[in-house]
XYZ file of C-alpha atoms in Angstrom:
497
model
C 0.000 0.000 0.000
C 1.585 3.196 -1.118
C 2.110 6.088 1.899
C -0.332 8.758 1.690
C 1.334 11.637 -0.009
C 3.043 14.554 2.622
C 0.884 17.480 3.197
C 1.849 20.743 1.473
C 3.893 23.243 3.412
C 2.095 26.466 3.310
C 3.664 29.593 2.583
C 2.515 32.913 2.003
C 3.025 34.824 -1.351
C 3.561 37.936 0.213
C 6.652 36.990 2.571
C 8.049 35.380 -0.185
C 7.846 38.635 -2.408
C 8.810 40.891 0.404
C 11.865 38.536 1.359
C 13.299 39.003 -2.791
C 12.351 42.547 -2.621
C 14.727 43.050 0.720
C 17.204 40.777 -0.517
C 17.604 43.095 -3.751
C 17.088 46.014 -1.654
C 19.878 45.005 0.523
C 22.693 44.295 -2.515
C 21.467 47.795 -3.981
C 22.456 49.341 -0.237
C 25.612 47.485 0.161
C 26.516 47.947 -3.511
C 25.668 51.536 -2.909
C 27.823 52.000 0.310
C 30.521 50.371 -0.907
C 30.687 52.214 -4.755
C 30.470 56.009 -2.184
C 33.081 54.279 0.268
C 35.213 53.182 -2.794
C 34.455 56.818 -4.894
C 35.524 58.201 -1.332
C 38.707 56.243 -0.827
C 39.580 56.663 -4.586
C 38.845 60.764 -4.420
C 41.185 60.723 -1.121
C 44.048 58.924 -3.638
C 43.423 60.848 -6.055
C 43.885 64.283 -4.304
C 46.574 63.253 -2.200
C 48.167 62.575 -5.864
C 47.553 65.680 -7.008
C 49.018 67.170 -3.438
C 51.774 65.136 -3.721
C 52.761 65.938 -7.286
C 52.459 70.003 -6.402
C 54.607 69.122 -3.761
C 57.511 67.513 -5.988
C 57.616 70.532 -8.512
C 57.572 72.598 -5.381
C 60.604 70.446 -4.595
C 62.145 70.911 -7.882
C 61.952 73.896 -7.161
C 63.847 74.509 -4.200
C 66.817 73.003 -6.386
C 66.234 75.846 -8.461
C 65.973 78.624 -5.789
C 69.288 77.188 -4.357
C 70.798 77.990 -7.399
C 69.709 81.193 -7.687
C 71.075 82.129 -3.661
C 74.110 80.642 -5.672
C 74.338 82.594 -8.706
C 74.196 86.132 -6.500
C 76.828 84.590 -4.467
C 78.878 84.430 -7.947
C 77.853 87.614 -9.625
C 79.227 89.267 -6.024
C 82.869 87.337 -7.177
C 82.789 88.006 -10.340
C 82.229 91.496 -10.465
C 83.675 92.441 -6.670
C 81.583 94.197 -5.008
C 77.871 94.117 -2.992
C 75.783 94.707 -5.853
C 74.105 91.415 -5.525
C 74.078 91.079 -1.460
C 70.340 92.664 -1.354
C 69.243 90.052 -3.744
C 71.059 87.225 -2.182
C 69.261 87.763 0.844
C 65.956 88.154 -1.119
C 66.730 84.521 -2.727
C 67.449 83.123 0.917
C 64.484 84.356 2.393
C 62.185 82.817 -0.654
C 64.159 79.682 -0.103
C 62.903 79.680 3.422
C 59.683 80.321 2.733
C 59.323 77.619 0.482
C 61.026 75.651 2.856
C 57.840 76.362 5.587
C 55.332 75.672 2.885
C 56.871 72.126 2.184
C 57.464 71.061 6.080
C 53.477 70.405 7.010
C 52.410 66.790 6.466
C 55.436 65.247 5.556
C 57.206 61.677 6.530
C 60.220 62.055 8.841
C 63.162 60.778 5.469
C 61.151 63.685 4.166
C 61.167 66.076 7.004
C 64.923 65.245 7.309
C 66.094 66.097 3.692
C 64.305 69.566 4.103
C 66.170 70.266 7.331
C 69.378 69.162 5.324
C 68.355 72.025 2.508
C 67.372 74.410 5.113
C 70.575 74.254 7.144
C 72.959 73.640 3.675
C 71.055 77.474 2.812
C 72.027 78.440 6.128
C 75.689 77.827 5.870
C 75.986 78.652 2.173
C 74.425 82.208 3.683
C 77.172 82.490 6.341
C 79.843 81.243 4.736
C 79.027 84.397 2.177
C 78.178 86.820 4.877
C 81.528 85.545 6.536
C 84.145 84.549 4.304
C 83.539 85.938 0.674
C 82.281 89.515 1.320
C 85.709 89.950 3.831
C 87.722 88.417 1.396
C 86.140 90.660 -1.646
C 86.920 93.542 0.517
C 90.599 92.768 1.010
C 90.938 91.400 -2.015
C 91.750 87.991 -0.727
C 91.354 86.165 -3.943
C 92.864 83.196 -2.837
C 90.383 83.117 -0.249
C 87.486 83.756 -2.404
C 88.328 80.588 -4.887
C 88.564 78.654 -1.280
C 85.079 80.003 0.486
C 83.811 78.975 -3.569
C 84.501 75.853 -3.697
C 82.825 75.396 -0.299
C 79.687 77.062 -1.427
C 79.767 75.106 -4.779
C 80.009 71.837 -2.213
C 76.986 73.168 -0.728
C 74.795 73.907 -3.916
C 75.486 70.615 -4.985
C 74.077 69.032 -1.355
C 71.298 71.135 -1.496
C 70.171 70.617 -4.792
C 70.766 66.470 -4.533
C 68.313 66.736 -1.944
C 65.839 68.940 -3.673
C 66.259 66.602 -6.515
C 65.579 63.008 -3.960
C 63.196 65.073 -2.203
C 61.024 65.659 -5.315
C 61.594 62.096 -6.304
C 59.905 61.000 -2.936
C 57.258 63.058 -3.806
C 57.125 61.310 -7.590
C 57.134 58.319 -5.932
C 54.496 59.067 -3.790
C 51.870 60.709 -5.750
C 52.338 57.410 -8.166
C 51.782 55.117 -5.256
C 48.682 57.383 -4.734
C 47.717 56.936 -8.051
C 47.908 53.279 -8.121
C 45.883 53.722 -5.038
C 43.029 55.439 -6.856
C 43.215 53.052 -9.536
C 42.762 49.612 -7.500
C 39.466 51.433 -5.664
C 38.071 51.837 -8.705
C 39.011 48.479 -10.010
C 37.378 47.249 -6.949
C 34.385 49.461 -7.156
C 33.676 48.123 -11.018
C 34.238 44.531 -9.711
C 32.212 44.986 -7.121
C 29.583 46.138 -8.999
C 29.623 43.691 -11.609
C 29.040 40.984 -9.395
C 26.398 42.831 -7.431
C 24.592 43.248 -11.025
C 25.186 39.273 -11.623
C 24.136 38.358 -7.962
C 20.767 40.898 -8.000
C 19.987 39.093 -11.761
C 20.815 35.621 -10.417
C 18.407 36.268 -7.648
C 16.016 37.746 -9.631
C 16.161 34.560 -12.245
C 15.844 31.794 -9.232
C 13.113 34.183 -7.249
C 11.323 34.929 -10.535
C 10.770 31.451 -11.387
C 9.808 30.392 -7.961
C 7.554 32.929 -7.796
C 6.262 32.405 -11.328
C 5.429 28.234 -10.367
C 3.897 29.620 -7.110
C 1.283 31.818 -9.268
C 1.205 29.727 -12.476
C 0.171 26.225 -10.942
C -3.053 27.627 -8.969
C -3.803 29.435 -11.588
C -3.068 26.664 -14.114
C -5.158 24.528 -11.509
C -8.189 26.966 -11.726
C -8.155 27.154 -15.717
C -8.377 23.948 -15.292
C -11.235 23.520 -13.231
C -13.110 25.913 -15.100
C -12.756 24.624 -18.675
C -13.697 21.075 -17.094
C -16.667 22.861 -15.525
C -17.896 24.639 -18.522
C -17.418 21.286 -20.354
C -20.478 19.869 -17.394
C -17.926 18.393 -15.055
C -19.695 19.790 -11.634
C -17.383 17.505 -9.716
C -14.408 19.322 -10.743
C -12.801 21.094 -7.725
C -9.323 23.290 -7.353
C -7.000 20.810 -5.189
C -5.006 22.678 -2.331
C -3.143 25.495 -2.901
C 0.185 26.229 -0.579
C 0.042 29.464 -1.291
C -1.984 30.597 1.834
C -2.875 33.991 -0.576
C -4.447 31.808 -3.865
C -5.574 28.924 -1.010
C -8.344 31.909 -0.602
C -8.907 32.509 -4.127
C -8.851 28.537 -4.631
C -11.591 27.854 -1.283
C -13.780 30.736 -2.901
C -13.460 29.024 -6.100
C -14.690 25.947 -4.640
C -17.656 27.612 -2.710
C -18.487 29.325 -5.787
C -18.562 25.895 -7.249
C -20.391 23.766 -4.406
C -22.861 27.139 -4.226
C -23.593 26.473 -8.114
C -24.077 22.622 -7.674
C -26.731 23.583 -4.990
C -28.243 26.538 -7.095
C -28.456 24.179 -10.206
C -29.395 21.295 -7.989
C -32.162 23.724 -6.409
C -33.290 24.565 -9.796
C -33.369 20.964 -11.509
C -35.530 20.295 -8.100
C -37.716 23.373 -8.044
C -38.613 23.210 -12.104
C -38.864 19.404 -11.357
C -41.301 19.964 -8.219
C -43.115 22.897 -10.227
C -43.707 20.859 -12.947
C -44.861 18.253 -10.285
C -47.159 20.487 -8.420
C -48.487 21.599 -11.691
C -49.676 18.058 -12.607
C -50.834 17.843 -9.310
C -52.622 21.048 -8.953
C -54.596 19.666 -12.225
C -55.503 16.685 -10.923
C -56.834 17.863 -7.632
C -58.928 20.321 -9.445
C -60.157 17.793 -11.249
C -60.864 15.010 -8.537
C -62.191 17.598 -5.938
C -65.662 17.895 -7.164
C -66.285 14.015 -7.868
C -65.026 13.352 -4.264
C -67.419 16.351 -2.735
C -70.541 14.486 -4.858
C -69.156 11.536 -3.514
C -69.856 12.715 0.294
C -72.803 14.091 -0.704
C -73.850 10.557 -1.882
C -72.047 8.962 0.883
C -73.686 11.357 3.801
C -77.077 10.958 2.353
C -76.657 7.327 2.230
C -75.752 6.989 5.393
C -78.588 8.993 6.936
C -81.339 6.465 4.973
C -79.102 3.172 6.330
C -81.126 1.403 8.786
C -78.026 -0.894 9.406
C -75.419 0.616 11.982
C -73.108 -1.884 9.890
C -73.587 -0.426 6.543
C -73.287 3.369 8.820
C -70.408 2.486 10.243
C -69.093 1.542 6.761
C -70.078 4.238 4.666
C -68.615 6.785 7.608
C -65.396 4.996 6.685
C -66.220 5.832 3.458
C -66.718 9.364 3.908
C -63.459 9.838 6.112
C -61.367 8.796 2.951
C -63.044 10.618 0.585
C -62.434 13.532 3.402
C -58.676 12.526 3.372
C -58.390 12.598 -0.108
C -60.318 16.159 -0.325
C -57.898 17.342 2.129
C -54.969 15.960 -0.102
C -56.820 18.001 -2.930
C -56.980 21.054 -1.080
C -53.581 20.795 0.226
C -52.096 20.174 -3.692
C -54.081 23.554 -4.976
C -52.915 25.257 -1.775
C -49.145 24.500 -2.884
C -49.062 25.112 -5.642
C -50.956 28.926 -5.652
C -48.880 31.585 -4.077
C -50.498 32.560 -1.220
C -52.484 36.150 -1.135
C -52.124 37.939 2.216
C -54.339 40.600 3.936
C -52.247 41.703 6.904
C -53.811 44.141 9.601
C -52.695 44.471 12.859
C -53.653 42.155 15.601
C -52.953 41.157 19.454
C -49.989 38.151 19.476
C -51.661 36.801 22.116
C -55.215 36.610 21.025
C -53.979 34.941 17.766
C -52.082 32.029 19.377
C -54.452 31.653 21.997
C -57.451 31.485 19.020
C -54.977 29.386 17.146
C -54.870 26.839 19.896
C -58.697 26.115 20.534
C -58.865 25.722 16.637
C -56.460 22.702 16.741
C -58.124 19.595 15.746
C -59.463 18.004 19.202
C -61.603 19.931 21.770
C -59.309 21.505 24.774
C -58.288 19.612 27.145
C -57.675 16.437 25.231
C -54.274 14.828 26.435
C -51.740 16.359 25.847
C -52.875 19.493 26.607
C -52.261 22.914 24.686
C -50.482 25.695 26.660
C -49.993 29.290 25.299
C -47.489 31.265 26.453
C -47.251 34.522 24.373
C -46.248 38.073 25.293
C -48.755 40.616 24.632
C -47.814 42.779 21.094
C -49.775 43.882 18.217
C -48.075 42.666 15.643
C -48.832 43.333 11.149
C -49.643 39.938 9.744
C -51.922 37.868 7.903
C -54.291 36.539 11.382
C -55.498 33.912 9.062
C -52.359 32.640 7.459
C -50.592 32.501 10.579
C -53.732 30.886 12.552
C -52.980 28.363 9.832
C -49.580 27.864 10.202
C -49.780 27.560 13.908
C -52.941 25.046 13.686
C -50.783 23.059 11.384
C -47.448 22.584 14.012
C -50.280 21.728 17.039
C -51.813 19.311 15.353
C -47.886 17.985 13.706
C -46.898 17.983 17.729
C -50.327 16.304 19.021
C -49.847 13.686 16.616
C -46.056 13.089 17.592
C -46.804 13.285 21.298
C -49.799 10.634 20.847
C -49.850 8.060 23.643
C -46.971 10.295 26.385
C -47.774 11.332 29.613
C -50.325 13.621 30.070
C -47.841 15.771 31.701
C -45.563 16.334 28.482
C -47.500 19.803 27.258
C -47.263 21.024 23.935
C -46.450 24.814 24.456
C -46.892 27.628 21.997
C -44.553 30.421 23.356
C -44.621 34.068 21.945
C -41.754 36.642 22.454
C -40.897 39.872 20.745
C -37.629 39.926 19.181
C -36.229 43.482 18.249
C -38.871 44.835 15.627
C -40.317 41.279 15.265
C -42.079 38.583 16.875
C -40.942 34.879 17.599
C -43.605 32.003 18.171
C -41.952 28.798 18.872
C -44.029 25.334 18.560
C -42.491 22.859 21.425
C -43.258 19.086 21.987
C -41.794 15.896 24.078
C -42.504 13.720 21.100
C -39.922 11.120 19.551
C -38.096 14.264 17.877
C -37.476 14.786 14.247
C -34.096 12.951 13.218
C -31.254 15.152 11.742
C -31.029 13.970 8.441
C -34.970 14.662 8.126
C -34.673 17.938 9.150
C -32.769 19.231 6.708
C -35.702 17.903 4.095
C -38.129 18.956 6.504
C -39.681 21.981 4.629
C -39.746 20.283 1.165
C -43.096 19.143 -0.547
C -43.318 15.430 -0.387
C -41.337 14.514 1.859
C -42.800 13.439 5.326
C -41.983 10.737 8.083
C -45.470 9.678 9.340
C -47.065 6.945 6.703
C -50.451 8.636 6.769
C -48.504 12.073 5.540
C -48.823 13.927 2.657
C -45.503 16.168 2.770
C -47.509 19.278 1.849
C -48.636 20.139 5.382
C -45.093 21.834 6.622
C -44.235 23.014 2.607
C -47.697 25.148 3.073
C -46.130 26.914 6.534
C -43.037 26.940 4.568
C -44.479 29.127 1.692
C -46.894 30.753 4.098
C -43.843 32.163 6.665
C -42.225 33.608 3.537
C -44.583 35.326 2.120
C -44.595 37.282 5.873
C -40.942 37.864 4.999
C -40.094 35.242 8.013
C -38.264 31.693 8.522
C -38.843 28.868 9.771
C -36.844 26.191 11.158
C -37.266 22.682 13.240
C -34.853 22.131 16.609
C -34.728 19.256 18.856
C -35.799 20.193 21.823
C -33.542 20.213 24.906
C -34.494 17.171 27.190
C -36.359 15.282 24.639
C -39.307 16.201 21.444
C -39.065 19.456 18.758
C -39.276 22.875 18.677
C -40.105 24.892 15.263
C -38.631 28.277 15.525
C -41.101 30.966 13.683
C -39.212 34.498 13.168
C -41.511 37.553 11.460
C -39.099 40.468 11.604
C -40.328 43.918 11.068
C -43.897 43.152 12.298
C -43.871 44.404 15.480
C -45.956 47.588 15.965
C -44.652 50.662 18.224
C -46.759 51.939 20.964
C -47.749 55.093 18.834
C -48.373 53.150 15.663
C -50.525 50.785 18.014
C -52.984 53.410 19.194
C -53.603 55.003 15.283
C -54.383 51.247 14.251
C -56.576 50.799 16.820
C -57.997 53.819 16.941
């Protein structure tokens, strides 16, 4: 014997959808922070780069500016004299200056090759103030091509570390660079597999999501093609989709609603064609059964035989039967004309119950227990209906103790009225109940099945229901709602007035 298959896992449509949509949500976020975090880093490589690279010609140019402190210190030998002092110091100063612009932010190799320029300057500016001018004045010329050749020495230092200094610059601004260039390498890879993640999500979610919505709705297409074909078996099977399981359940009440409907009408033209048949018989049997009685009553009132009485009373309570069959057929099958006025509750049940078949106080008794209202209804049709559920519960309470009472209760209910019908009989059995109210169909043998159709019909046309209860402790109760017929006290004086 094969297993029985696993039951679906439900799921709802809307976690799932909400789950892709912060999944791609989430990549586009941490995509996002880390393209401005990359753009950031890059921009921070890129400008340091640029700084650095300012910062090398600057250093190129202190190579140059050392020169020039060099060349007045020349022109001064070469033409003797203190022309070019005022310049000299002009050139040393800039040198300095430069010197202060280049000094913030740097590495200590750096820091140390500008100190090494700043105090070569220094000397080369003494050794001129000190040695050269004195020997120009005195006109110490071998003294001059000595103090020279130390200044020359000098140049040369400070310009070899311009020179390295503006190469560590180069070198740095390229590192920078290279910097920049790897962010935005990473950025673009990054990106690129962000793309290829969000669209390999969106492929696998997509068609997950797809086979969640296209198999219900393959499932009702389905259904409803096999339906229209006149399969009204056809149901949508379960749906794990706790969404669509909706759609599919209303699908399938829609359905079972239809079967009933059609059902209903198959039953109801089947029934009206019935009671038409039947409504055309009984008219035409009812007036050979009355001349029947006629003959029958008359006969029996010449008999001189209490035999041949006794039989042709028989006689007479068929025929009566059958009349009442008759009557009961063309009482079905005519929708029922109402003249409502308004009248006491009370009175009417109370009226209702001395015109039950059987004089009062035949076992079991009759009691009424009904709460004064005027009320807007049909006295007759109602009369009828209530005579009709007595004489139902008399009948099923035939042979009990003569303490089991049939009760007809009366309450007000809102803007209505409710008259309830209870009895300690053998109680109506559930599957009968729900076929109660249908022509045709009763329980006793003796039964026509019109008797509870005619209340049926009757407590519609009032606009009300009726229904059939067991009773607690044992027998029936028929329910009888008329909503909107209760009268207001003001409404209750003008109508009787």
């Amino acid at each position: 014997m094969a297993p029985p298959p696993a039951p679906q896992r439900l799921y709802r449509l809307r976690l799932r959808l909400l789950l892709v949509i912060s999944l791609l949500v989430a990549l586009v976020v941490v995509s996002g922070i880390a393209t401005v975090l990359t753009g950031l880093a890059s921009r921070r490589a890129i400008l340091e780069a640029h700084d650095l690279e300012v910062a090398s010609r600057r250093a190129a140019l202190l190579s140059v500016t050392a020169r020039e402190q060099y060349i007045h210190e020349a022109h001064t030998i070469i033409l003797r004299d203190r022309s070019h002092v005022e310049h000299h110091d002009a050139w040393v100063s800039e040198l300095g200056a430069k010197l202060a612009e280049l000094r913030p932010g740097l590495d200590a190799e750096a820091a140390t090759k500008l100190d090494d320029i700043g105090k070569a300057s220094r000397e080369l500016s003494r050794l001129f103030s000190t040695a050269i001018l004195p020997a120009i004045d005195r006109q110490d010329w071998h003294e001059v091509h000595h103090a020279h050749d130390r200044a020359n020495a000098l140049v040369d230092r400070m310009t070899e570390h311009a020179d390295s200094l503006a190469r560590h610059f180069d070198e740095r601004a390229m590192a920078a660079e290279r910097r920049a260039e790897q962010f935005i390498r990473f950025a673009l890879i990054l990106a690129t597999a962000v793309c290829a993640l969000a669209a390999a999500l969106a492929l696998i979610a997509g068609r997950k999501l797809w086979r969640s919505f296209s198999t219900p709705l393959a499932s009702l297409e389905r259904v409803a093609e096999r339906v229209t074909a006149g399969d009204r078996s056809a149901r949508v099977e379960p749906v794990a989709a706790v969404e669509l399981a909706a759609v599919a359940d209303a699908f399938n009440r829609m359905l079972d609603a239809l079967s009933r409907t059609e059902a209903d009408l198959v039953a109801s033209e089947r029934l009206g064609a019935i009671g038409r048949v039947a409504a055309g018989v009984a008219h035409e049997i009812n007036n050979p059964i009355a001349v029947i009685r006629g003959y029958v009553k008359t006969m029996a009132k010449e008999a001189e035989k209490p035999e041949l009485r006794e039989e042709l009373s028989i006689l007479d309570e068929e025929a009566a039967a059958c009349q009442r069959i008759a009557e009961e057929l063309l009482m079905y099958t005519r929708s029922p004309v109402l003249s409502p006025r308004p009248v006491q509750a009370e009175e009417l049940l109370r009226n209702a119950a001395l015109h039950c078949d059987g004089a009062p106080g035949r076992a079991p008794p009759v009691l009424v227990d009904a709460e004064p209202a005027f009320i807007t209804v049909d006295p007759l049709r109602i009369r009828q209906v209530v005579v009709n559920l007595v004489t139902n519960a008399r009948e099923a309470t035939s042979g009990t103790s003569a303490g089991d009472d049939i009760v007809v209760r009366g309450r007000q209910e809102d803007d209505g009225y409710r008259i309830e019908i209870l009895d300690r009989g053998a109680g109506i059995p559930e599957e009968a109940r729900e076929r109660l109210f249908e022509p045709f169909f009763t329980t006793r043998r003796d039964g026509t099945g019109l008797g509870l159709a005619v209340c049926y019909g009757l407590v519609t046309a009032h606009g009300g229901t009726i229904r059939a209860e067991p009773r607690p402790g044992g027998g029936s109760r028929f329910v009888i709602d008329l909503p909107g017929v209760l009268i207001d006290g003001a409404r209750e004086s003008q109508e009787r007035a």
